[in-house]
Short mmCIF file of C-alpha atoms in Angstrom, two decimals:
data_model
loop_
_atom_site.label_atom_id
_atom_site.label_comp_id
_atom_site.label_asym_id
_atom_site.label_seq_id
_atom_site.Cartn_x
_atom_site.Cartn_y
_atom_site.Cartn_z
CA UNK A 1376 -56.72 -0.40 -2.03
CA UNK A 1377 -58.64 -1.99 0.76
CA UNK A 1378 -61.01 0.12 3.00
CA UNK A 1379 -59.17 1.38 5.91
CA UNK A 1380 -62.18 0.44 8.03
CA UNK A 1381 -61.79 -3.00 6.94
CA UNK A 1382 -58.28 -3.17 8.03
CA UNK A 1383 -58.98 -1.73 11.31
CA UNK A 1384 -61.66 -4.03 11.82
CA UNK A 1385 -59.66 -6.99 11.35
CA UNK A 1386 -57.00 -5.90 13.48
CA UNK A 1387 -59.29 -4.91 16.27
CA UNK A 1388 -60.94 -8.36 16.19
CA UNK A 1389 -57.25 -9.91 16.73
CA UNK A 1390 -56.11 -7.45 19.34
CA UNK A 1391 -59.10 -6.90 21.44
CA UNK A 1392 -61.44 -9.74 20.63
CA UNK A 1393 -59.19 -12.80 20.81
CA UNK A 1394 -59.79 -13.67 17.25
CA UNK A 1395 -57.30 -16.49 16.48
CA UNK A 1396 -56.85 -19.84 14.52
CA UNK A 1397 -57.38 -22.23 17.51
CA UNK A 1398 -55.50 -25.27 15.87
CA UNK A 1399 -53.86 -26.49 12.74
CA UNK A 1400 -53.97 -30.29 13.17
CA UNK A 1401 -52.09 -32.49 11.08
CA UNK A 1402 -53.62 -35.90 10.73
CA UNK A 1403 -50.93 -38.77 9.88
CA UNK A 1404 -51.84 -42.39 8.88
CA UNK A 1405 -49.95 -44.83 10.75
CA UNK A 1406 -51.43 -47.95 8.91
CA UNK A 1407 -47.79 -48.67 7.57
CA UNK A 1408 -46.63 -48.83 11.13
CA UNK A 1409 -48.11 -52.29 12.13
CA UNK A 1410 -45.61 -54.86 13.39
CA UNK A 1411 -46.06 -57.86 15.48
CA UNK A 1412 -42.82 -56.66 17.33
CA UNK A 1413 -43.89 -53.80 19.84
CA UNK A 1414 -40.56 -52.25 19.79
CA UNK A 1415 -40.44 -52.29 15.96
CA UNK A 1416 -43.97 -50.88 15.74
CA UNK A 1417 -43.15 -47.98 18.13
CA UNK A 1418 -39.82 -47.06 16.02
CA UNK A 1419 -41.92 -46.89 12.99
CA UNK A 1420 -44.55 -44.90 14.48
CA UNK A 1421 -41.91 -42.45 15.97
CA UNK A 1422 -40.27 -42.23 12.65
CA UNK A 1423 -43.38 -41.56 10.60
CA UNK A 1424 -44.68 -38.68 12.79
CA UNK A 1425 -41.23 -37.02 13.14
CA UNK A 1426 -40.89 -37.12 9.54
CA UNK A 1427 -44.33 -35.87 8.52
CA UNK A 1428 -44.89 -33.26 11.03
CA UNK A 1429 -41.34 -32.06 11.32
CA UNK A 1430 -42.09 -28.56 9.83
CA UNK A 1431 -45.62 -28.14 11.02
CA UNK A 1432 -44.73 -26.00 14.09
CA UNK A 1433 -42.38 -23.90 12.14
CA UNK A 1434 -44.83 -23.39 9.16
CA UNK A 1435 -47.36 -22.33 11.75
CA UNK A 1436 -45.30 -19.76 13.41
CA UNK A 1437 -44.35 -18.29 10.05
CA UNK A 1438 -47.95 -18.02 8.92
CA UNK A 1439 -48.81 -16.41 12.35
CA UNK A 1440 -46.17 -13.93 11.53
CA UNK A 1441 -46.92 -12.90 8.00
CA UNK A 1442 -50.69 -12.73 8.58
CA UNK A 1443 -50.50 -11.12 12.09
CA UNK A 1444 -53.09 -13.81 13.46
CA UNK A 1445 -52.11 -16.21 16.31
CA UNK A 1446 -52.37 -19.78 15.59
CA UNK A 1447 -53.02 -21.01 19.27
CA UNK A 1448 -52.12 -24.70 18.73
CA UNK A 1449 -50.06 -26.88 16.46
CA UNK A 1450 -51.26 -30.66 16.92
CA UNK A 1451 -51.24 -33.98 15.43
CA UNK A 1452 -53.52 -36.85 15.25
CA UNK A 1453 -53.12 -40.26 14.32
CA UNK A 1454 -54.78 -43.66 13.30
CA UNK A 1455 -56.51 -45.03 16.09
CA UNK A 1456 -53.88 -46.84 17.97
CA UNK A 1457 -56.06 -49.94 18.54
CA UNK A 1458 -56.08 -50.62 14.98
CA UNK A 1459 -52.23 -49.79 14.42
CA UNK A 1460 -51.25 -52.09 17.42
CA UNK A 1461 -53.88 -54.83 16.90
CA UNK A 1462 -51.12 -57.08 15.75
CA UNK A 1463 -48.56 -56.35 18.23
CA UNK A 1464 -47.75 -59.21 20.61
CA UNK A 1465 -48.22 -57.37 23.90
CA UNK A 1466 -50.95 -56.95 26.46
CA UNK A 1467 -50.39 -53.25 27.03
CA UNK A 1468 -50.10 -50.28 24.60
CA UNK A 1469 -48.73 -47.96 27.17
CA UNK A 1470 -45.31 -48.15 25.35
CA UNK A 1471 -47.03 -46.96 22.29
CA UNK A 1472 -48.54 -43.88 24.20
CA UNK A 1473 -45.11 -43.09 25.45
CA UNK A 1474 -43.79 -43.33 21.86
CA UNK A 1475 -46.43 -40.87 20.74
CA UNK A 1476 -45.64 -38.65 23.51
CA UNK A 1477 -41.91 -38.55 22.54
CA UNK A 1478 -42.73 -37.77 18.82
CA UNK A 1479 -45.18 -34.93 19.90
CA UNK A 1480 -42.24 -33.42 21.96
CA UNK A 1481 -39.79 -33.78 19.19
CA UNK A 1482 -42.21 -32.07 16.87
CA UNK A 1483 -43.02 -29.37 19.35
CA UNK A 1484 -46.70 -29.93 19.23
CA UNK A 1485 -48.72 -29.57 22.56
CA UNK A 1486 -50.99 -32.61 22.06
CA UNK A 1487 -51.27 -35.57 19.97
CA UNK A 1488 -54.68 -37.33 19.63
CA UNK A 1489 -55.24 -40.99 18.50
CA UNK A 1490 -54.80 -43.16 21.42
CA UNK A 1491 -58.18 -44.47 20.35
CA UNK A 1492 -60.53 -47.19 19.93
CA UNK A 1493 -63.79 -47.45 17.91
CA UNK A 1494 -66.03 -49.82 19.56
CA UNK A 1495 -69.66 -48.84 18.83
CA UNK A 1496 -70.72 -52.31 17.89
CA UNK A 1497 -68.01 -54.43 19.79
CA UNK A 1498 -64.42 -54.77 21.01
CA UNK A 1499 -61.73 -56.37 19.23
CA UNK A 1500 -58.82 -58.03 21.62
CA UNK A 1501 -56.81 -54.84 20.42
CA UNK A 1502 -59.60 -52.44 21.45
CA UNK A 1503 -59.79 -53.94 25.11
CA UNK A 1504 -55.94 -53.80 25.34
CA UNK A 1505 -56.14 -50.07 24.31
CA UNK A 1506 -59.00 -49.15 26.61
CA UNK A 1507 -57.43 -50.77 29.52
CA UNK A 1508 -53.94 -49.06 28.71
CA UNK A 1509 -55.75 -45.53 28.99
CA UNK A 1510 -55.13 -44.88 32.71
CA UNK A 1511 -51.53 -45.90 32.87
CA UNK A 1512 -51.09 -44.11 29.54
CA UNK A 1513 -52.41 -40.93 30.95
CA UNK A 1514 -50.32 -41.10 33.95
CA UNK A 1515 -47.11 -41.69 32.15
CA UNK A 1516 -47.51 -39.24 29.32
CA UNK A 1517 -48.09 -35.38 29.06
CA UNK A 1518 -49.45 -34.77 25.55
CA UNK A 1519 -51.17 -37.85 24.58
CA UNK A 1520 -55.18 -37.84 24.17
CA UNK A 1521 -57.15 -40.87 24.26
CA UNK A 1522 -60.72 -41.21 23.04
CA UNK A 1523 -63.19 -44.21 22.61
CA UNK A 1524 -66.19 -44.17 20.43
CA UNK A 1525 -68.92 -46.22 22.28
CA UNK A 1526 -72.10 -45.83 20.13
CA UNK A 1527 -73.46 -44.51 16.78
CA UNK A 1528 -76.70 -44.04 14.91
CA UNK A 1529 -75.98 -47.12 12.92
CA UNK A 1530 -74.82 -49.35 15.60
CA UNK A 1531 -76.51 -48.40 18.69
CA UNK A 1532 -74.55 -48.13 21.99
CA UNK A 1533 -71.98 -50.67 23.33
CA UNK A 1534 -73.07 -50.87 26.93
CA UNK A 1535 -70.16 -53.26 27.76
CA UNK A 1536 -67.85 -50.45 26.75
CA UNK A 1537 -69.88 -47.89 28.48
CA UNK A 1538 -69.48 -49.65 31.74
CA UNK A 1539 -65.82 -50.21 31.16
CA UNK A 1540 -65.16 -46.40 30.28
CA UNK A 1541 -66.80 -45.43 33.83
CA UNK A 1542 -64.09 -47.63 35.46
CA UNK A 1543 -61.21 -46.46 33.20
CA UNK A 1544 -62.21 -42.68 33.97
CA UNK A 1545 -62.16 -43.53 37.69
CA UNK A 1546 -58.74 -45.25 37.46
CA UNK A 1547 -57.29 -42.53 35.30
CA UNK A 1548 -58.27 -39.80 37.96
CA UNK A 1549 -56.87 -41.82 40.73
CA UNK A 1550 -53.62 -42.31 38.93
CA UNK A 1551 -53.38 -38.60 38.19
CA UNK A 1552 -54.79 -37.54 41.57
CA UNK A 1553 -51.56 -35.43 42.22
CA UNK A 1554 -52.86 -33.02 39.34
CA UNK A 1555 -56.58 -32.83 40.16
CA UNK A 1556 -57.07 -35.88 37.99
CA UNK A 1557 -55.76 -34.06 35.07
CA UNK A 1558 -55.62 -37.23 32.96
CA UNK A 1559 -59.55 -37.44 32.52
CA UNK A 1560 -59.15 -34.08 30.76
CA UNK A 1561 -57.25 -35.82 28.08
CA UNK A 1562 -60.04 -38.79 27.74
CA UNK A 1563 -63.09 -38.35 25.84
CA UNK A 1564 -65.96 -40.89 25.27
CA UNK A 1565 -67.74 -40.33 22.00
CA UNK A 1566 -71.06 -41.45 20.22
CA UNK A 1567 -70.78 -40.68 16.32
CA UNK A 1568 -67.05 -39.72 16.46
CA UNK A 1569 -65.82 -37.90 13.37
CA UNK A 1570 -62.87 -38.94 11.70
CA UNK A 1571 -61.56 -35.29 10.85
CA UNK A 1572 -61.60 -33.59 13.94
CA UNK A 1573 -58.92 -31.03 14.72
CA UNK A 1574 -59.89 -30.63 18.10
CA UNK A 1575 -58.51 -32.34 21.15
CA UNK A 1576 -58.93 -34.56 23.19
CA UNK A 1577 -60.95 -36.23 20.53
CA UNK A 1578 -58.86 -35.93 17.47
CA UNK A 1579 -57.98 -38.86 15.72
CA UNK A 1580 -57.05 -39.78 11.96
CA UNK A 1581 -59.85 -41.95 10.50
CA UNK A 1582 -59.39 -44.88 8.29
CA UNK A 1583 -61.06 -43.20 5.53
CA UNK A 1584 -58.54 -40.20 5.68
CA UNK A 1585 -55.58 -39.79 2.99
CA UNK A 1586 -52.03 -40.49 4.09
CA UNK A 1587 -51.39 -37.14 5.65
CA UNK A 1588 -53.86 -34.14 5.73
CA UNK A 1589 -54.18 -30.83 7.42
CA UNK A 1590 -57.34 -29.77 9.09
CA UNK A 1591 -58.20 -26.50 10.61
CA UNK A 1592 -60.18 -25.32 13.83
CA UNK A 1593 -61.23 -21.57 14.22
CA UNK A 1594 -62.53 -19.82 17.07
CA UNK A 1595 -63.92 -16.27 18.16
CA UNK A 1596 -66.57 -16.23 20.90
CA UNK A 1597 -65.23 -12.77 21.60
CA UNK A 1598 -65.65 -11.43 18.05
CA UNK A 1599 -69.41 -12.76 18.19
CA UNK A 1600 -70.07 -11.41 21.55
CA UNK A 1601 -68.78 -8.10 20.54
CA UNK A 1602 -70.96 -8.05 17.23
CA UNK A 1603 -73.88 -8.93 19.40
CA UNK A 1604 -73.45 -5.69 21.53
CA UNK A 1605 -74.10 -3.66 18.46
CA UNK A 1606 -77.73 -5.35 18.17
CA UNK A 1607 -79.12 -5.12 21.72
CA UNK A 1608 -82.76 -5.56 22.26
CA UNK A 1609 -83.18 -6.37 18.44
CA UNK A 1610 -85.36 -9.39 16.92
CA UNK A 1611 -83.53 -12.78 16.89
CA UNK A 1612 -83.76 -12.46 12.95
CA UNK A 1613 -81.25 -9.71 13.30
CA UNK A 1614 -79.22 -11.48 15.98
CA UNK A 1615 -78.98 -14.71 13.62
CA UNK A 1616 -77.96 -12.50 10.49
CA UNK A 1617 -75.08 -10.77 12.72
CA UNK A 1618 -73.76 -14.16 13.88
CA UNK A 1619 -73.69 -15.55 10.52
CA UNK A 1620 -71.63 -12.62 9.20
CA UNK A 1621 -69.18 -12.81 11.81
CA UNK A 1622 -68.92 -16.46 11.49
CA UNK A 1623 -68.29 -15.90 7.81
CA UNK A 1624 -65.27 -13.73 8.56
CA UNK A 1625 -63.88 -15.89 11.22
CA UNK A 1626 -64.27 -19.18 9.07
CA UNK A 1627 -62.36 -17.18 6.09
CA UNK A 1628 -59.42 -16.78 8.45
CA UNK A 1629 -59.56 -20.56 9.08
CA UNK A 1630 -59.73 -21.29 5.39
CA UNK A 1631 -56.95 -18.76 4.33
CA UNK A 1632 -54.47 -20.02 7.23
CA UNK A 1633 -55.37 -23.78 6.31
CA UNK A 1634 -54.77 -23.45 2.53
CA UNK A 1635 -51.48 -21.57 3.10
CA UNK A 1636 -50.13 -24.13 5.70
CA UNK A 1637 -51.24 -27.05 3.62
CA UNK A 1638 -49.32 -25.67 0.41
CA UNK A 1639 -46.35 -24.93 2.45
CA UNK A 1640 -46.15 -28.36 4.05
CA UNK A 1641 -47.09 -30.18 0.78
CA UNK A 1642 -50.06 -31.82 2.33
CA UNK A 1643 -53.57 -31.79 1.25
CA UNK A 1644 -56.22 -29.35 3.01
CA UNK A 1645 -58.95 -31.39 4.83
CA UNK A 1646 -61.68 -29.32 6.48
CA UNK A 1647 -62.33 -26.46 8.37
CA UNK A 1648 -64.12 -27.17 11.56
CA UNK A 1649 -66.68 -24.41 11.98
CA UNK A 1650 -66.44 -23.88 15.71
CA UNK A 1651 -66.80 -21.44 18.42
CA UNK A 1652 -64.08 -22.60 20.81
CA UNK A 1653 -63.88 -20.64 23.90
CA UNK A 1654 -60.87 -20.09 26.36
CA UNK A 1655 -60.71 -19.17 30.12
CA UNK A 1656 -59.61 -15.63 29.06
CA UNK A 1657 -62.30 -13.05 29.90
CA UNK A 1658 -64.05 -11.99 26.52
CA UNK A 1659 -63.53 -15.20 25.14
CA UNK A 1660 -66.84 -16.89 26.30
CA UNK A 1661 -69.64 -18.97 24.67
CA UNK A 1662 -71.72 -18.30 27.93
CA UNK A 1663 -71.49 -14.63 27.64
CA UNK A 1664 -72.78 -14.73 24.02
CA UNK A 1665 -75.84 -16.47 25.27
CA UNK A 1666 -76.12 -14.07 28.18
CA UNK A 1667 -75.82 -11.06 25.72
CA UNK A 1668 -78.92 -12.54 23.86
CA UNK A 1669 -80.88 -11.62 27.06
CA UNK A 1670 -80.23 -14.30 29.55
CA UNK A 1671 -79.35 -13.35 33.16
CA UNK A 1672 -77.03 -16.35 33.62
CA UNK A 1673 -76.18 -18.85 31.29
CA UNK A 1674 -78.02 -22.08 32.20
CA UNK A 1675 -81.53 -20.50 32.98
CA UNK A 1676 -84.49 -21.17 31.17
CA UNK A 1677 -83.90 -20.01 27.46
CA UNK A 1678 -80.59 -21.31 27.36
CA UNK A 1679 -81.11 -24.13 24.96
CA UNK A 1680 -82.89 -22.24 22.51
CA UNK A 1681 -80.15 -19.40 22.40
CA UNK A 1682 -77.47 -21.95 21.97
CA UNK A 1683 -79.62 -23.77 19.09
CA UNK A 1684 -79.78 -20.57 17.29
CA UNK A 1685 -76.24 -19.57 18.01
CA UNK A 1686 -75.09 -23.02 16.75
CA UNK A 1687 -77.07 -22.96 13.65
CA UNK A 1688 -76.05 -19.41 12.53
CA UNK A 1689 -72.28 -20.12 13.14
CA UNK A 1690 -72.64 -23.15 10.61
CA UNK A 1691 -74.68 -21.04 8.17
CA UNK A 1692 -72.16 -18.32 8.13
CA UNK A 1693 -69.10 -20.55 8.02
CA UNK A 1694 -70.39 -23.08 5.26
CA UNK A 1695 -70.07 -20.16 2.48
CA UNK A 1696 -66.49 -19.36 3.91
CA UNK A 1697 -64.88 -22.59 3.42
CA UNK A 1698 -64.74 -25.09 0.69
CA UNK A 1699 -64.54 -28.16 2.89
CA UNK A 1700 -66.36 -28.39 6.23
CA UNK A 1701 -66.08 -31.02 8.69
CA UNK A 1702 -64.88 -31.84 12.22
CA UNK A 1703 -67.13 -31.36 15.13
CA UNK A 1704 -68.45 -27.77 13.67
CA UNK A 1705 -70.64 -26.01 16.35
CA UNK A 1706 -70.14 -23.95 19.53
CA UNK A 1707 -68.29 -25.80 22.28
CA UNK A 1708 -69.45 -25.53 25.62
CA UNK A 1709 -66.59 -26.98 27.77
CA UNK A 1710 -67.29 -25.71 31.29
CA UNK A 1711 -63.57 -25.34 32.56
CA UNK A 1712 -62.40 -23.67 29.49
CA UNK A 1713 -65.04 -20.88 29.16
CA UNK A 1714 -64.94 -18.11 31.96
CA UNK A 1715 -68.77 -17.51 31.63
CA UNK A 1716 -69.66 -21.32 32.11
CA UNK A 1717 -67.39 -21.56 35.16
CA UNK A 1718 -69.29 -18.40 36.58
CA UNK A 1719 -72.71 -19.96 35.67
CA UNK A 1720 -71.63 -23.20 37.22
CA UNK A 1721 -70.37 -21.55 40.38
CA UNK A 1722 -73.63 -19.62 40.92
CA UNK A 1723 -75.42 -22.94 40.74
CA UNK A 1724 -77.67 -22.08 37.70
CA UNK A 1725 -75.75 -24.13 35.16
CA UNK A 1726 -76.32 -27.51 36.37
CA UNK A 1727 -75.42 -30.94 34.64
CA UNK A 1728 -78.87 -31.65 33.56
CA UNK A 1729 -79.16 -28.33 31.61
CA UNK A 1730 -75.77 -29.04 30.20
CA UNK A 1731 -76.99 -32.32 28.88
CA UNK A 1732 -80.08 -30.39 27.26
CA UNK A 1733 -77.82 -27.93 25.53
CA UNK A 1734 -75.61 -30.74 24.15
CA UNK A 1735 -78.68 -31.84 22.18
CA UNK A 1736 -78.54 -28.63 20.03
CA UNK A 1737 -74.70 -27.92 20.01
CA UNK A 1738 -71.33 -29.40 19.29
CA UNK A 1739 -70.02 -32.41 21.11
CA UNK A 1740 -71.33 -32.74 24.64
CA UNK A 1741 -70.54 -32.77 28.45
CA UNK A 1742 -67.20 -31.17 28.29
CA UNK A 1743 -64.58 -30.62 30.85
CA UNK A 1744 -66.83 -31.08 33.71
CA UNK A 1745 -65.62 -32.02 37.36
CA UNK A 1746 -67.86 -34.19 39.50
CA UNK A 1747 -67.33 -35.22 43.06
CA UNK A 1748 -64.28 -37.69 43.64
CA UNK A 1749 -66.61 -40.22 45.19
CA UNK A 1750 -68.93 -40.31 42.14
CA UNK A 1751 -69.27 -43.96 41.26
CA UNK A 1752 -67.97 -45.77 38.14
CA UNK A 1753 -71.68 -46.66 37.24
CA UNK A 1754 -72.76 -43.02 37.64
CA UNK A 1755 -70.01 -41.98 35.15
CA UNK A 1756 -71.15 -44.80 32.84
CA UNK A 1757 -74.55 -43.82 33.05
CA UNK A 1758 -73.79 -40.15 32.04
CA UNK A 1759 -71.86 -41.48 29.15
CA UNK A 1760 -74.90 -43.49 28.14
CA UNK A 1761 -77.29 -40.73 28.52
CA UNK A 1762 -75.16 -38.66 26.14
CA UNK A 1763 -74.32 -41.25 23.80
CA UNK A 1764 -78.04 -41.92 23.50
CA UNK A 1765 -78.51 -38.33 22.61
CA UNK A 1766 -76.04 -38.60 19.87
CA UNK A 1767 -77.14 -41.82 18.49
CA UNK A 1768 -80.95 -40.59 18.31
CA UNK A 1769 -80.17 -37.24 16.89
CA UNK A 1770 -77.41 -38.36 14.42
CA UNK A 1771 -74.78 -36.06 15.92
CA UNK A 1772 -71.52 -36.24 17.59
CA UNK A 1773 -71.75 -36.32 21.35
CA UNK A 1774 -69.08 -36.74 23.92
CA UNK A 1775 -68.38 -36.93 27.53
CA UNK A 1776 -65.05 -35.65 29.14
CA UNK A 1777 -65.63 -35.79 33.01
CA UNK A 1778 -63.39 -35.42 35.73
CA UNK A 1779 -64.11 -37.06 38.95
CA UNK A 1780 -62.01 -34.61 40.88
CA UNK A 1781 -59.92 -36.83 43.51
CA UNK A 1782 -60.68 -36.02 47.12
CA UNK A 1783 -63.00 -33.09 46.21
CA UNK A 1784 -66.61 -32.47 46.58
CA UNK A 1785 -69.26 -29.74 45.43
CA UNK A 1786 -67.86 -26.43 46.00
CA UNK A 1787 -64.38 -27.53 45.51
CA UNK A 1788 -62.38 -26.63 42.25
CA UNK A 1789 -60.18 -28.34 39.92
CA UNK A 1790 -57.13 -26.43 38.30
CA UNK A 1791 -55.92 -27.88 34.92
CA UNK A 1792 -54.15 -25.11 33.71
CA UNK A 1793 -53.49 -23.34 30.61
CA UNK A 1794 -56.09 -23.62 28.01
CA UNK A 1795 -57.91 -26.36 29.86
CA UNK A 1796 -58.75 -23.82 32.67
CA UNK A 1797 -60.34 -24.84 35.97
CA UNK A 1798 -63.60 -26.21 36.81
CA UNK A 1799 -66.11 -25.82 39.93
CA UNK A 1800 -67.13 -29.47 41.24
CA UNK A 1801 -70.69 -29.90 40.16
CA UNK A 1802 -73.17 -32.10 41.72
CA UNK A 1803 -74.56 -35.43 40.15
CA UNK A 1804 -77.94 -37.23 41.36
CA UNK A 1805 -77.11 -39.33 44.20
CA UNK A 1806 -79.48 -42.27 43.14
CA UNK A 1807 -77.86 -45.33 41.88
CA UNK A 1808 -77.42 -46.48 38.16
CA UNK A 1809 -75.46 -49.36 39.24
CA UNK A 1810 -78.09 -52.12 38.16
CA UNK A 1811 -78.72 -50.25 34.85
CA UNK A 1812 -75.04 -50.22 33.77
CA UNK A 1813 -74.36 -53.67 35.11
CA UNK A 1814 -76.78 -55.00 32.30
CA UNK A 1815 -74.21 -54.79 29.63
CA UNK A 1816 -74.75 -55.56 25.95
CA UNK A 1817 -75.76 -53.29 23.42
CA UNK A 1818 -78.53 -50.86 22.93
CA UNK A 1819 -79.90 -51.43 19.53
CA UNK A 1820 -79.70 -48.80 16.87
CA UNK A 1821 -82.69 -46.49 16.68
CA UNK A 1822 -85.27 -46.01 13.90
CA UNK A 1823 -84.47 -43.29 11.45
CA UNK A 1824 -87.99 -42.82 10.42
CA UNK A 1825 -91.17 -41.96 12.39
CA UNK A 1826 -89.37 -39.24 14.23
CA UNK A 1827 -91.09 -37.58 17.09
CA UNK B 1150 -47.25 -10.49 -3.16
CA UNK B 1151 -48.80 -7.65 -1.46
CA UNK B 1152 -48.83 -6.45 2.44
CA UNK B 1153 -50.49 -3.83 4.46
CA UNK B 1154 -48.43 -1.78 6.70
CA UNK B 1155 -49.99 -0.13 9.54
CA UNK B 1156 -48.45 2.64 11.68
CA UNK B 1157 -49.73 4.17 14.46
CA UNK B 1158 -48.06 6.55 16.99
CA UNK B 1159 -47.83 10.17 18.26
CA UNK B 1160 -47.45 12.55 15.32
CA UNK B 1161 -44.02 14.09 14.76
CA UNK B 1162 -41.92 15.23 12.05
CA UNK B 1163 -40.38 12.47 9.53
CA UNK B 1164 -42.64 9.40 10.13
CA UNK B 1165 -43.40 8.82 6.59
CA UNK B 1166 -39.90 9.60 5.78
CA UNK B 1167 -38.66 7.06 8.26
CA UNK B 1168 -40.86 4.20 7.67
CA UNK B 1169 -40.51 4.62 3.78
CA UNK B 1170 -36.61 4.63 4.30
CA UNK B 1171 -36.71 1.37 6.37
CA UNK B 1172 -38.98 -0.26 3.70
CA UNK B 1173 -36.73 0.82 0.79
CA UNK B 1174 -33.85 -0.79 2.69
CA UNK B 1175 -35.62 -4.05 2.49
CA UNK B 1176 -36.58 -3.47 -1.31
CA UNK B 1177 -40.39 -3.28 -0.29
CA UNK B 1178 -42.14 -0.88 -2.78
CA UNK B 1179 -44.58 1.43 -1.49
CA UNK B 1180 -47.95 1.25 -3.69
CA UNK B 1181 -50.46 3.33 -1.95
CA UNK B 1182 -50.39 5.60 1.18
CA UNK B 1183 -53.59 6.50 3.24
CA UNK B 1184 -52.84 8.59 6.34
CA UNK B 1185 -54.60 10.77 8.91
CA UNK B 1186 -53.83 12.74 12.08
CA UNK B 1187 -56.56 12.25 14.77
CA UNK B 1188 -56.09 14.26 18.16
CA UNK B 1189 -52.35 14.16 17.65
CA UNK B 1190 -52.25 10.52 16.72
CA UNK B 1191 -50.83 9.63 13.51
CA UNK B 1192 -52.43 6.55 11.54
CA UNK B 1193 -50.99 5.42 8.27
CA UNK B 1194 -51.78 2.55 6.14
CA UNK B 1195 -49.65 1.51 3.16
CA UNK B 1196 -50.08 -0.92 0.51
CA UNK B 1197 -46.95 -2.36 -0.57
CA UNK B 1198 -45.25 -4.83 -2.82
CA UNK B 1199 -43.07 -7.36 -0.98
CA UNK B 1200 -42.53 -9.88 -3.51
CA UNK B 1201 -38.82 -8.61 -4.11
CA UNK B 1202 -38.36 -8.05 -0.42
CA UNK B 1203 -34.66 -9.16 0.39
CA UNK B 1204 -35.41 -10.93 3.58
CA UNK B 1205 -38.23 -13.45 4.21
CA UNK B 1206 -41.60 -12.02 4.94
CA UNK B 1207 -41.81 -13.40 8.62
CA UNK B 1208 -38.29 -11.41 9.38
CA UNK B 1209 -39.62 -8.34 7.82
CA UNK B 1210 -42.42 -8.36 10.20
CA UNK B 1211 -40.05 -8.68 13.22
CA UNK B 1212 -37.68 -6.03 11.71
CA UNK B 1213 -40.28 -3.57 11.11
CA UNK B 1214 -41.82 -4.05 14.59
CA UNK B 1215 -38.14 -3.51 16.01
CA UNK B 1216 -37.56 -0.44 13.88
CA UNK B 1217 -41.21 0.92 14.90
CA UNK B 1218 -40.16 0.45 18.50
CA UNK B 1219 -37.20 2.49 18.17
CA UNK B 1220 -39.15 5.12 16.32
CA UNK B 1221 -41.63 5.09 19.15
CA UNK B 1222 -44.42 3.81 16.82
CA UNK B 1223 -46.45 0.70 16.36
CA UNK B 1224 -45.40 -0.75 12.85
CA UNK B 1225 -47.40 -3.75 11.62
CA UNK B 1226 -46.86 -5.48 8.53
CA UNK B 1227 -49.62 -8.10 7.44
CA UNK B 1228 -50.24 -9.96 4.18
CA UNK B 1229 -52.87 -8.33 2.21
CA UNK B 1230 -54.53 -11.79 1.80
CA UNK B 1231 -56.16 -11.74 5.44
CA UNK B 1232 -58.04 -8.42 4.86
CA UNK B 1233 -59.11 -9.74 1.47
CA UNK B 1234 -60.61 -12.97 2.71
CA UNK B 1235 -62.45 -11.44 5.64
CA UNK B 1236 -63.96 -8.56 3.76
CA UNK B 1237 -64.27 -9.64 0.07
CA UNK B 1238 -66.42 -12.62 -1.04
#
């Protein structure tokens, strides 16, 4: 029989340390839904999604019960809509967003990702239509997530798209001003976007993916934080080992749940995303892990080094625990979704520039950050360009999910509710980037040798 | 398929009898029991064979939880795989 301490340890992680499976996300190809007639296209999309994912939520709930581990989110990602809708004779894809929203509601999932365009090298007519549909789509839907990939290591950065996304984000905030600009929490701008990401808002089902696939994202900052409390004052070698062991255990849960879910749904198992995804709950924070390593407040000097080590150890521990690793894989640092990050930002220690440095060494990027409502579109575009440059040069995924909080200034706060949490409005530099963004064109792909 | 049944509560007469009777009612075979009483609190872990269980496993989890509440205990049923996965390579 199993060791009773092992049993108690697992139960303790679930009961007291917020161990959970953050998401099981079903990726569904919509390539067979293309049609010149918008109505027919929407019908096909609705039917395909509600057929493939009809049992997703039920299977997820059954597994939760049988294993006794929470699966917080059940979600769906689809082929980037700019590709699916490319042949539709229409100027706006808002109707398709509404169809995705309806399908998500029918299936009972809380988010559906894939209202997306991949424009790192240039925009097709369909890509422009999609990008320009984003603000209205975010206003009229509840569960649809949009993403646009504006750069990559191989293609460089599409600065025309970067400039447009600044304006799109501003417009989305204005159209959803009643909810503190909530629409912007569902729009993410990527560089080096991945095709098998299970996490929202950036999930989409890449064109290299199979017909239907199941990807899993794990979580567990609370478990890591607790484990580190037992190695106080010890050298980093010990800290890294402790994180690796914990990450292994967390990831094994994801692997087990993913395999079981894919078997029951009759869908191939894709990847486990080796992630540390925080929630606004106390005791489930990535910032608090960094502070446990010896930083007074997250964001002070040493934070980047601490995060680099955490991120690397999470991957090393997780890799052995799963047979296929993918997605974004790394520690997430979404400000509004992390109780410790919120506190650090409110105290003024964690600022945008430090967050940008942190994104060089961890998963994704400037995530769930509120900035003053009067921040110009050019400044937002410039922030996106900076982040895309970090991704492009370092061959990693970076992203920006930023909320120019309507009518709010530094010291204010936006309330997103639920897992999206709440974010203090953070200051941005007041000097203009207007002329920089106005240039447009494309930043050439970087050299991949002579690295320094 | 095996499951681990964890029972925690204030010690009194008939806990093992009550839990085992309930499990027998669902055609669940108890394979192993490990129990201890610490400071008046009863903690028991059982390995059980649930392949022949006469209700779906998710329902067994709910039913045993309800029975636990009636008995003033916490009864948790979880598939063994979760512990194996986490603690065995």
